[in-house]
Amino acid sequence: MSRPNPAVFIAFLVAVIVILGSVTLAKGGFYLAKHEGDTLHLLQILFRMASGEWPHIDFMTPIGLLAFAPIVLFLNLGLGVGISILLSQVLLAFILLPAVFWAGMSRLPRRAAYLFGLSVLVLVMALVHGESERSVSISMHYNRWAWAVSYVVIVLAVLPPREIRNDVLDGLIIGVGLAFLALCKVTYFAAFLVPVVVGLLANGNVKALRGALASGLGVALIVSVFATLDFWFAYMNDLREVSASSVRPAPGFGLRTIVMAPAYLGASAVALGAIILLRQAGEMTLGLALLLLAPGFIYVTWQNFGNDPQWLMLLAVLLLVPEVRPELRNSLGWPLAQALITAAAIAIAFAAPSMLNLAYSPFRHLSLDVDDYQPILVRNPEHHDLQVREIRANRVDGLVALDVPGSGLEDRAGKAKRDEERVSFQGTPLPYCELQMGIIAWFEAIVTDLEENGLADNKRVFVADLFMGHWMFGSLSRLEHGAPWYYGGLPGIESADYLLVPLCPTSLSVRKDILETIEEAGIAVTEVRKAPLYWLYSFDREG
């Protein structure tokens, strides 16, 4: 099988970027249809970084620096946050273009190269995290970016050069790619480091391995120069805190479910079958690489929200590479050349719903009606290019318990197992209510009430909830060393003027965890205000 024509292949890749980029930017802003909470988490990090703060050193997050730096680049150029997010994806696609081109030209036959290039660029430039749910969202963009880079790194590492070879270039791309994974979402780095190293050694690419080590350490050195060595210790501390947290150790199904449940068993079976077929076909190196990659594929899928097996298209690409003799058959009489192609087709079929959803998302974004949307940050005109559906911003719905006294359901309350979420504070039970929709209106109303009662001007609030982004909606100041997304402990509470307890938090279990941690730590607070949406307390500090 011949490699792709260089001119046609590069033209194809550029065309994909230009088409998806043009469609993405044509709206003039970013219009979200879901995941407002995740978006507020992202905005907190972006605004902190744009003001000069460093992740891990100045605020807590398990997500790495490079998941946000491309967006912050455009923010610092004075652009709105909506267009900055979209431009960052176009920028990353162009940055990846040479690596994608080289991987396709040096490792893949023609049809695999085009499938590979298209898949990588779609992962980078999509406007939804995956799965088959159609609503546009920027949530978990770093998972898509990390998958895209993983595709490139894995293809270069586990496949031997075909007709052209440049070990120095291979090492540079692989090393920088692995560094990106470590500084974007370390889950991918941990999952794929061993298969990448083994793949390079098995293919005799020792020079590329040395180059990868050198270029990876080079990236680490550059970060250390600008952020100091404290960055790495702080990063490791954040990762340790999150791994020990009970709040969100794995945002989805259990590990066994990811392997054996009906929705995933087909993907697991095709991966296992592919390993067997490769070994039977004499493709021992690729078979070994896939055997080592499979646990990493499953681990990353388990760690990602939605548990979307986005490794399936990469599996299909790898299975289209071997050139097996047509007469070679296994013990069942199957022609192995055709069996591998069939396995690739099955992998593509399993991957298609998610990949098509990713590919089509910019076009859905282009076709939406902007009259149905409003700015997320109403008080910040410079960021009105980031908008959310009006109904989702203003319709405030909560999940409440109906087995209350007088309901006729009282005898069921003991079997409802709500004790893990119910909590009292200072002897007063808090309502059982969990916010389901309308976080934008909820935050705006709370901040407005604080301002009207003279409790907000440059004050810092520690919120007993998953999100602490109220400072973006008014005159509050952000916590020092806080956590844009709560994972455990009391990060930033030392700088807080008030403790704000929402009566309908986005997470009942997080509210309970925070309030119990405060009481166990002996932190004294005094009631300041009991409003319809929240209770506010001041910290009793000496001096």
Coordinates of C-alpha atoms in Angstrom, one line a residue:
M1 CA 0.0 0.0 0.0
S2 CA 1.4 3.3 -1.0
R3 CA 1.8 6.4 1.2
P4 CA -0.3 9.4 0.4
N5 CA 0.7 12.0 -2.1
P6 CA 2.4 14.8 -0.1
A7 CA 0.8 17.7 -1.9
V8 CA -2.7 16.2 -1.8
F9 CA -2.3 15.1 1.8
I10 CA -1.2 18.5 3.1
A11 CA -3.9 20.2 1.0
F12 CA -6.5 17.9 2.5
L13 CA -5.3 18.7 6.1
V14 CA -5.2 22.5 5.5
A15 CA -8.7 22.3 3.9
V16 CA -10.1 20.5 6.9
I17 CA -8.7 23.2 9.2
V18 CA -9.9 26.0 7.0
I19 CA -13.4 24.6 6.6
L20 CA -13.9 23.8 10.3
G21 CA -12.2 27.0 11.4
S22 CA -14.2 29.2 9.1
V23 CA -17.5 27.6 10.1
T24 CA -16.5 27.8 13.8
L25 CA -15.6 31.5 13.7
A26 CA -18.4 32.6 11.3
K27 CA -20.8 33.3 14.2
G28 CA -18.5 35.9 15.7
G29 CA -18.8 34.4 19.1
F30 CA -19.3 31.2 21.0
Y31 CA -22.9 30.1 21.8
L32 CA -23.1 27.3 24.3
A33 CA -26.1 24.9 24.8
K34 CA -25.1 23.1 27.9
H35 CA -22.5 22.6 30.7
E36 CA -22.7 26.1 32.1
G37 CA -21.0 25.0 35.4
D38 CA -18.1 23.5 33.5
T39 CA -17.8 26.7 31.5
L40 CA -17.7 28.8 34.7
H41 CA -14.9 26.6 35.9
L42 CA -13.0 27.2 32.7
L43 CA -13.6 31.0 32.9
Q44 CA -12.3 31.2 36.4
I45 CA -9.0 29.6 35.3
L46 CA -8.7 31.7 32.2
F47 CA -9.3 35.0 34.0
R48 CA -6.9 34.0 36.8
M49 CA -4.2 33.1 34.3
A50 CA -4.8 36.2 32.2
S51 CA -4.1 38.3 35.3
G52 CA -0.8 36.7 35.8
E53 CA -1.6 33.7 38.0
W54 CA -0.1 30.3 37.5
P55 CA -2.1 27.1 37.8
H56 CA -1.2 25.0 40.9
I57 CA 1.0 27.8 42.4
D58 CA -1.8 30.4 42.7
F59 CA -4.9 28.2 42.5
M60 CA -5.7 24.5 42.7
T61 CA -6.5 22.4 39.6
P62 CA -5.5 19.0 38.4
I63 CA -5.7 20.2 34.8
G64 CA -2.4 21.3 33.3
L65 CA -1.1 24.7 32.1
L66 CA -1.3 23.9 28.4
A67 CA -5.0 23.1 28.6
F68 CA -5.6 26.9 29.0
A69 CA -2.5 28.7 27.7
P70 CA -3.7 28.9 24.0
I71 CA -6.9 30.5 25.1
V72 CA -5.1 32.9 27.5
L73 CA -2.9 34.0 24.6
F74 CA -5.8 35.5 22.8
L75 CA -7.4 36.9 26.0
N76 CA -4.1 38.8 26.6
L77 CA -4.4 40.2 23.1
G78 CA -7.6 41.9 24.2
L79 CA -10.1 39.6 22.6
G80 CA -13.3 38.4 24.2
V81 CA -13.3 35.1 25.9
G82 CA -15.7 33.5 23.5
I83 CA -13.7 34.2 20.3
S84 CA -10.5 33.4 22.3
I85 CA -11.7 29.9 23.0
L86 CA -12.6 29.3 19.3
L87 CA -9.3 30.8 18.0
S88 CA -7.3 28.6 20.4
Q89 CA -8.6 25.5 18.7
V90 CA -7.7 26.8 15.3
L91 CA -4.3 27.7 16.5
L92 CA -3.7 24.3 18.0
A93 CA -4.8 22.7 14.8
F94 CA -2.2 24.6 12.8
I95 CA 0.4 23.9 15.4
L96 CA -0.3 20.2 15.1
L97 CA -0.5 20.3 11.3
P98 CA 3.2 19.5 10.6
A99 CA 3.2 16.6 13.1
V100 CA 0.0 15.2 11.6
F101 CA 1.5 15.5 8.2
W102 CA 4.8 13.8 9.2
A103 CA 3.0 11.0 11.0
G104 CA 0.8 10.3 8.0
M105 CA 3.6 10.4 5.5
S106 CA 6.2 8.4 7.4
R107 CA 4.0 5.8 9.0
L108 CA 0.7 5.3 7.3
P109 CA -0.7 4.0 4.0
R110 CA -2.9 6.3 2.1
R111 CA -6.4 5.5 3.4
A112 CA -5.1 5.2 7.0
A113 CA -3.3 8.6 6.7
Y114 CA -6.5 10.4 5.6
L115 CA -8.6 8.8 8.3
F116 CA -5.9 9.6 10.9
G117 CA -5.5 13.3 9.8
L118 CA -9.2 13.9 9.7
S119 CA -9.7 12.3 13.1
V120 CA -7.0 14.3 14.8
L121 CA -8.2 17.6 13.4
V122 CA -11.8 16.9 14.2
L123 CA -10.8 16.1 17.8
V124 CA -9.0 19.4 18.1
M125 CA -11.7 21.6 16.5
A126 CA -14.9 20.1 17.7
L127 CA -17.4 22.1 19.8
V128 CA -18.7 19.2 21.9
H129 CA -16.9 16.8 24.2
G130 CA -18.0 13.7 22.3
E131 CA -20.7 11.0 22.8
S132 CA -23.8 11.4 20.7
E133 CA -25.5 14.2 22.6
R134 CA -25.7 17.1 20.1
S135 CA -25.7 20.3 22.3
V136 CA -22.7 22.5 21.7
S137 CA -20.3 22.9 24.6
I138 CA -16.6 23.7 25.3
S139 CA -16.7 21.4 28.4
M140 CA -13.6 19.2 28.8
H141 CA -12.0 20.5 25.6
Y142 CA -8.7 19.4 27.1
N143 CA -9.8 15.7 26.8
R144 CA -10.2 16.2 23.0
W145 CA -6.9 18.0 22.7
A146 CA -5.1 15.3 24.6
W147 CA -6.7 12.6 22.5
A148 CA -5.5 14.4 19.3
V149 CA -1.9 14.7 20.5
S150 CA -2.0 11.1 21.8
Y151 CA -3.0 9.9 18.3
V152 CA 0.1 11.5 16.8
V153 CA 2.5 10.3 19.5
I154 CA 1.2 6.7 19.5
V155 CA 1.3 6.4 15.7
L156 CA 4.9 7.7 15.6
A157 CA 6.0 5.5 18.4
V158 CA 4.4 2.1 17.7
L159 CA 4.6 2.0 13.9
P160 CA 8.0 1.7 12.2
P161 CA 8.9 4.2 9.5
R162 CA 7.8 3.1 6.0
E163 CA 9.6 4.8 3.1
I164 CA 11.0 7.9 4.8
R165 CA 12.8 8.2 8.1
N166 CA 13.9 11.0 10.4
D167 CA 14.6 9.8 14.0
V168 CA 15.4 13.4 15.1
L169 CA 12.1 14.7 14.0
D170 CA 10.3 11.7 15.4
G171 CA 11.9 12.3 18.8
L172 CA 11.1 16.0 18.7
I173 CA 7.4 15.4 18.0
I174 CA 7.1 12.5 20.5
G175 CA 8.9 14.3 23.3
V176 CA 7.0 17.6 22.9
G177 CA 3.8 15.6 22.5
L178 CA 4.3 13.7 25.7
A179 CA 5.2 17.0 27.5
F180 CA 1.9 18.5 26.2
L181 CA 0.0 15.5 27.6
A182 CA 1.8 15.9 31.0
L183 CA 1.0 19.6 31.0
C184 CA -2.6 19.3 29.7
K185 CA -4.1 16.2 31.4
V186 CA -1.6 14.0 33.0
T187 CA -3.9 11.0 32.8
Y188 CA -3.0 10.6 29.1
F189 CA 0.7 10.8 29.9
A190 CA 0.5 8.1 32.6
A191 CA -1.6 5.9 30.4
F192 CA 0.5 6.0 27.2
L193 CA 4.1 6.6 28.4
V194 CA 5.1 2.9 28.7
P195 CA 3.5 1.8 25.4
V196 CA 5.3 4.7 23.6
V197 CA 8.7 3.8 25.1
V198 CA 8.2 0.1 24.4
G199 CA 7.0 0.8 20.9
L200 CA 10.1 2.9 20.1
L201 CA 12.4 0.3 21.5
A202 CA 10.6 -2.6 19.7
N203 CA 10.9 -0.7 16.4
G204 CA 14.6 0.0 17.0
N205 CA 14.1 3.8 17.3
V206 CA 16.5 4.3 20.1
K207 CA 17.7 7.6 18.6
A208 CA 14.1 8.8 18.5
L209 CA 13.7 7.7 22.1
R210 CA 16.7 9.8 23.1
G211 CA 15.4 12.7 21.2
A212 CA 12.0 12.4 22.8
L213 CA 13.6 12.4 26.3
A214 CA 15.7 15.5 25.4
S215 CA 12.8 17.5 23.9
G216 CA 10.4 16.5 26.7
L217 CA 13.0 17.7 29.3
G218 CA 13.5 20.8 27.2
V219 CA 9.8 21.7 27.6
A220 CA 10.0 21.0 31.3
L221 CA 13.1 23.3 31.6
I222 CA 11.3 26.1 29.7
V223 CA 8.3 25.8 32.1
S224 CA 10.7 25.8 35.1
V225 CA 12.5 28.9 33.9
F226 CA 9.2 30.9 33.8
A227 CA 7.3 29.3 36.6
T228 CA 10.2 28.1 38.9
L229 CA 10.5 24.6 40.2
D230 CA 7.7 25.4 42.7
F231 CA 5.3 24.8 39.8
W232 CA 6.1 21.1 39.6
F233 CA 5.8 20.5 43.3
A234 CA 2.5 22.4 43.4
Y235 CA 1.3 20.4 40.3
M236 CA 2.1 17.1 42.0
N237 CA 0.4 18.3 45.2
D238 CA -2.8 19.1 43.3
L239 CA -2.7 15.7 41.6
R240 CA -2.2 14.0 44.9
E241 CA -5.1 15.9 46.5
V242 CA -7.5 15.1 43.6
S243 CA -6.5 11.4 43.5
A244 CA -7.3 11.1 47.2
S245 CA -10.5 13.1 46.9
S246 CA -13.9 11.5 47.2
V247 CA -15.6 14.3 45.3
R248 CA -14.8 13.2 41.7
P249 CA -12.2 10.3 41.6
A250 CA -13.7 9.1 38.3
P251 CA -16.6 11.1 36.7
G252 CA -18.7 8.3 35.3
F253 CA -19.1 4.6 35.4
G254 CA -17.0 2.2 37.3
L255 CA -13.9 0.6 35.7
R256 CA -15.6 -2.8 35.4
T257 CA -18.5 -1.2 33.6
I258 CA -16.2 0.5 31.1
V259 CA -14.9 -3.0 30.2
M260 CA -17.9 -5.3 30.4
A261 CA -21.1 -3.3 30.2
P262 CA -23.2 -3.8 27.1
A263 CA -22.4 -0.3 25.8
Y264 CA -18.6 -1.0 26.0
L265 CA -18.3 -4.7 25.5
G266 CA -18.2 -4.5 21.8
A267 CA -15.3 -2.0 21.9
S268 CA -13.4 -4.2 24.4
A269 CA -14.1 -7.3 22.2
V270 CA -12.8 -5.6 19.0
A271 CA -9.6 -4.5 20.8
L272 CA -9.0 -8.0 22.2
G273 CA -9.8 -9.5 18.8
A274 CA -7.4 -7.1 17.0
I275 CA -4.5 -8.1 19.3
I276 CA -5.1 -11.8 18.6
L277 CA -5.4 -11.2 14.8
L278 CA -2.2 -9.1 14.8
R279 CA -0.2 -11.8 16.5
Q280 CA -1.6 -14.5 14.2
A281 CA -0.6 -12.3 11.2
G282 CA 2.9 -12.1 12.5
E283 CA 2.6 -8.4 13.4
M284 CA 4.3 -9.1 16.8
T285 CA 5.4 -5.5 17.5
L286 CA 2.1 -3.9 16.7
G287 CA 0.3 -6.6 18.6
L288 CA 2.5 -6.0 21.7
A289 CA 2.0 -2.3 21.4
L290 CA -1.8 -2.7 21.2
L291 CA -1.7 -5.1 24.2
L292 CA 0.1 -2.4 26.2
L293 CA -2.2 0.4 24.8
A294 CA -5.5 -1.3 25.6
P295 CA -5.3 -0.8 29.4
G296 CA -4.4 2.8 28.8
F297 CA -7.3 3.3 26.5
I298 CA -9.7 1.8 29.1
Y299 CA -8.1 3.9 31.9
V300 CA -8.4 7.2 30.1
T301 CA -12.0 6.3 29.1
W302 CA -12.8 5.6 32.7
Q303 CA -11.3 8.8 33.9
N304 CA -13.1 11.0 31.4
F305 CA -16.6 12.3 31.9
G306 CA -19.0 10.6 29.5
N307 CA -16.7 7.5 29.3
D308 CA -16.5 8.0 25.5
P309 CA -14.0 5.4 24.0
Q310 CA -12.4 7.9 21.6
W311 CA -9.5 5.5 21.0
L312 CA -11.6 3.4 18.6
M313 CA -10.7 5.5 15.5
L314 CA -7.0 5.2 16.4
L315 CA -7.4 1.5 16.7
A316 CA -9.0 1.4 13.2
V317 CA -6.0 3.5 11.8
L318 CA -3.5 1.0 13.3
L319 CA -5.3 -2.0 11.9
L320 CA -5.2 -0.5 8.4
V321 CA -1.4 -0.4 8.4
P322 CA -0.2 -4.1 8.3
E323 CA 0.5 -5.5 4.8
V324 CA -0.5 -9.1 5.3
R325 CA 0.0 -11.7 2.6
P326 CA -3.4 -12.6 1.1
E327 CA -2.9 -16.3 1.5
L328 CA -2.1 -16.1 5.2
R329 CA -4.9 -17.6 7.3
N330 CA -5.4 -18.4 11.0
S331 CA -6.4 -21.8 12.5
L332 CA -10.1 -21.0 11.8
G333 CA -9.4 -20.5 8.1
W334 CA -9.9 -16.8 8.2
P335 CA -7.8 -14.8 5.7
L336 CA -6.0 -12.5 8.1
A337 CA -5.6 -9.6 5.7
Q338 CA -9.4 -9.4 5.4
A339 CA -9.9 -10.1 9.1
L340 CA -7.8 -7.0 10.1
I341 CA -9.7 -4.8 7.6
T342 CA -13.0 -6.2 9.0
A343 CA -11.8 -5.4 12.6
A344 CA -10.9 -1.9 11.5
A345 CA -14.4 -1.5 10.0
I346 CA -16.0 -2.6 13.2
A347 CA -13.9 -0.2 15.2
I348 CA -14.9 2.6 12.8
A349 CA -18.6 1.6 13.2
F350 CA -18.3 1.8 17.0
A351 CA -16.5 5.1 16.8
A352 CA -18.8 6.7 14.2
P353 CA -21.6 8.2 16.4
S354 CA -19.1 10.1 18.6
M355 CA -16.8 11.1 15.8
L356 CA -19.6 12.3 13.6
N357 CA -21.0 14.3 16.5
L358 CA -17.6 15.9 16.9
A359 CA -17.2 16.6 13.2
Y360 CA -20.7 18.1 12.8
S361 CA -20.7 20.3 15.9
P362 CA -19.2 23.4 14.3
F363 CA -21.9 23.3 11.6
R364 CA -24.6 23.0 14.3
H365 CA -23.1 26.0 16.0
L366 CA -23.3 27.9 12.8
S367 CA -26.9 27.2 12.3
L368 CA -28.2 28.1 15.7
D369 CA -30.5 31.1 16.3
V370 CA -28.6 33.8 18.4
D371 CA -31.9 35.3 19.5
D372 CA -32.3 32.3 21.9
Y373 CA -29.0 33.2 23.7
Q374 CA -27.7 35.7 26.2
P375 CA -24.3 36.6 27.6
I376 CA -23.0 34.5 30.4
L377 CA -21.2 37.5 32.0
V378 CA -23.8 40.2 31.6
R379 CA -21.8 42.9 33.4
N380 CA -18.7 42.4 31.3
P381 CA -19.5 43.7 27.7
E382 CA -16.0 42.7 26.5
H383 CA -16.9 39.1 27.0
H384 CA -20.4 39.2 25.5
D385 CA -19.1 37.0 22.8
L386 CA -19.6 34.0 25.1
Q387 CA -23.3 33.3 25.4
V388 CA -25.6 30.6 26.7
R389 CA -29.2 29.6 25.9
E390 CA -31.5 32.1 27.6
I391 CA -33.8 29.4 29.0
R392 CA -30.8 27.6 30.6
A393 CA -29.5 30.8 32.1
N394 CA -32.8 31.9 33.6
R395 CA -34.8 28.7 34.3
V396 CA -33.8 27.8 37.9
D397 CA -34.7 24.2 38.7
G398 CA -33.8 22.2 41.8
L399 CA -34.0 18.6 42.8
V400 CA -35.9 18.5 46.1
A401 CA -37.1 15.7 48.5
L402 CA -40.9 15.1 48.4
D403 CA -41.0 12.8 51.4
V404 CA -41.5 15.6 53.9
P405 CA -43.8 15.7 56.8
G406 CA -47.5 15.7 55.7
S407 CA -46.6 14.3 52.2
G408 CA -47.8 10.8 53.0
L409 CA -44.4 9.6 52.0
E410 CA -42.8 10.0 55.5
D411 CA -42.4 6.2 55.9
R412 CA -40.2 6.1 52.8
A413 CA -37.7 8.7 54.0
G414 CA -35.7 6.2 56.0
K415 CA -35.1 4.0 52.9
A416 CA -34.2 7.0 50.6
K417 CA -30.5 6.9 51.9
R418 CA -30.2 10.7 51.9
D419 CA -28.1 10.8 55.1
E420 CA -24.9 11.0 52.9
E421 CA -26.1 14.4 51.6
R422 CA -28.2 15.9 54.4
V423 CA -26.4 18.3 56.7
S424 CA -27.0 20.7 59.6
F425 CA -24.8 23.7 60.3
Q426 CA -24.6 25.3 63.7
G427 CA -27.5 23.1 64.8
T428 CA -29.8 24.1 61.9
P429 CA -30.8 21.6 59.2
L430 CA -30.2 22.9 55.7
P431 CA -32.8 22.3 53.0
Y432 CA -32.5 19.2 50.8
C433 CA -32.2 20.8 47.4
E434 CA -29.7 20.4 44.6
L435 CA -29.5 22.9 41.7
Q436 CA -30.2 21.3 38.3
M437 CA -30.4 24.3 36.0
G438 CA -30.0 28.0 36.1
I439 CA -26.6 28.4 37.7
I440 CA -26.1 31.7 35.9
A441 CA -29.3 33.3 37.4
W442 CA -28.5 31.7 40.7
F443 CA -25.0 33.2 40.9
E444 CA -26.3 36.6 39.7
A445 CA -29.1 36.7 42.2
I446 CA -26.8 35.8 45.1
V447 CA -24.2 38.4 44.1
T448 CA -26.8 41.1 43.6
D449 CA -28.2 40.4 47.1
L450 CA -24.8 40.6 48.6
E451 CA -24.1 44.0 46.9
E452 CA -27.5 45.4 47.9
N453 CA -26.7 44.6 51.5
G454 CA -23.2 46.1 51.4
L455 CA -21.5 42.7 51.7
A456 CA -19.7 42.4 48.4
D457 CA -17.4 45.2 47.7
N458 CA -13.9 43.6 47.2
K459 CA -14.9 40.9 49.7
R460 CA -13.9 37.3 49.3
V461 CA -16.4 34.5 49.9
F462 CA -15.7 30.8 50.4
V463 CA -18.7 29.0 49.0
A464 CA -19.8 25.6 50.4
D465 CA -20.4 24.2 47.0
L466 CA -18.6 22.7 43.9
F467 CA -18.1 26.1 42.2
M468 CA -16.8 29.3 43.7
G469 CA -17.1 31.6 40.7
H470 CA -19.4 34.3 42.1
W471 CA -16.6 36.9 41.9
M472 CA -17.0 36.9 38.1
F473 CA -20.6 38.3 38.4
G474 CA -20.0 41.5 40.4
S475 CA -17.8 43.4 42.8
L476 CA -16.5 40.4 44.8
S477 CA -12.8 39.5 44.8
R478 CA -11.5 36.0 44.1
L479 CA -10.0 33.8 46.8
E480 CA -6.3 33.6 47.0
H481 CA -5.1 30.0 46.3
G482 CA -8.7 28.9 45.8
A483 CA -10.0 26.1 43.7
P484 CA -12.2 26.9 40.7
W485 CA -13.6 23.4 41.1
Y486 CA -13.8 21.9 44.5
Y487 CA -12.0 18.6 45.0
G488 CA -11.6 18.5 48.8
G489 CA -10.1 20.3 51.7
L490 CA -10.7 24.1 52.2
P491 CA -8.4 25.7 49.6
G492 CA -8.4 29.5 49.8
I493 CA -10.4 29.7 53.0
E494 CA -7.6 31.7 54.8
S495 CA -8.2 34.6 52.5
A496 CA -12.0 34.6 52.7
D497 CA -14.0 37.3 54.5
Y498 CA -17.2 35.2 54.5
L499 CA -18.5 31.7 54.3
L500 CA -21.5 31.5 51.9
V501 CA -23.8 28.4 52.3
P502 CA -26.1 28.0 49.4
L503 CA -29.6 26.6 50.2
C504 CA -29.7 24.8 46.9
P505 CA -26.1 23.9 46.0
T506 CA -25.0 22.3 42.7
S507 CA -23.8 19.4 44.8
L508 CA -25.3 18.4 48.1
S509 CA -22.5 16.0 49.0
V510 CA -19.9 18.8 48.4
R511 CA -21.8 21.2 50.7
K512 CA -22.0 18.6 53.4
D513 CA -18.3 17.8 53.0
I514 CA -17.2 21.4 53.3
L515 CA -19.4 22.3 56.2
E516 CA -18.3 19.2 58.2
T517 CA -14.7 19.9 57.4
I518 CA -15.1 23.5 58.7
E519 CA -16.7 22.2 61.9
E520 CA -14.1 19.5 62.4
A521 CA -11.3 22.0 61.9
G522 CA -12.8 24.2 64.7
I523 CA -13.2 27.2 62.4
A524 CA -15.5 29.6 64.2
V525 CA -18.0 31.6 62.2
T526 CA -20.8 34.1 63.1
E527 CA -24.1 34.5 61.2
V528 CA -24.3 37.7 59.1
R529 CA -27.3 37.2 56.9
K530 CA -29.9 34.6 56.2
A531 CA -31.2 35.3 52.7
P532 CA -33.7 33.3 50.6
L533 CA -31.0 31.7 48.5
Y534 CA -28.1 31.5 51.0
W535 CA -26.8 31.9 54.5
L536 CA -23.7 34.1 55.1
Y537 CA -21.2 33.9 57.9
S538 CA -18.2 35.9 58.9
F539 CA -15.0 34.2 60.1
D540 CA -14.1 34.8 63.8
R541 CA -10.4 35.7 63.4
E542 CA -8.3 37.3 66.0
G543 CA -6.9 40.7 65.0

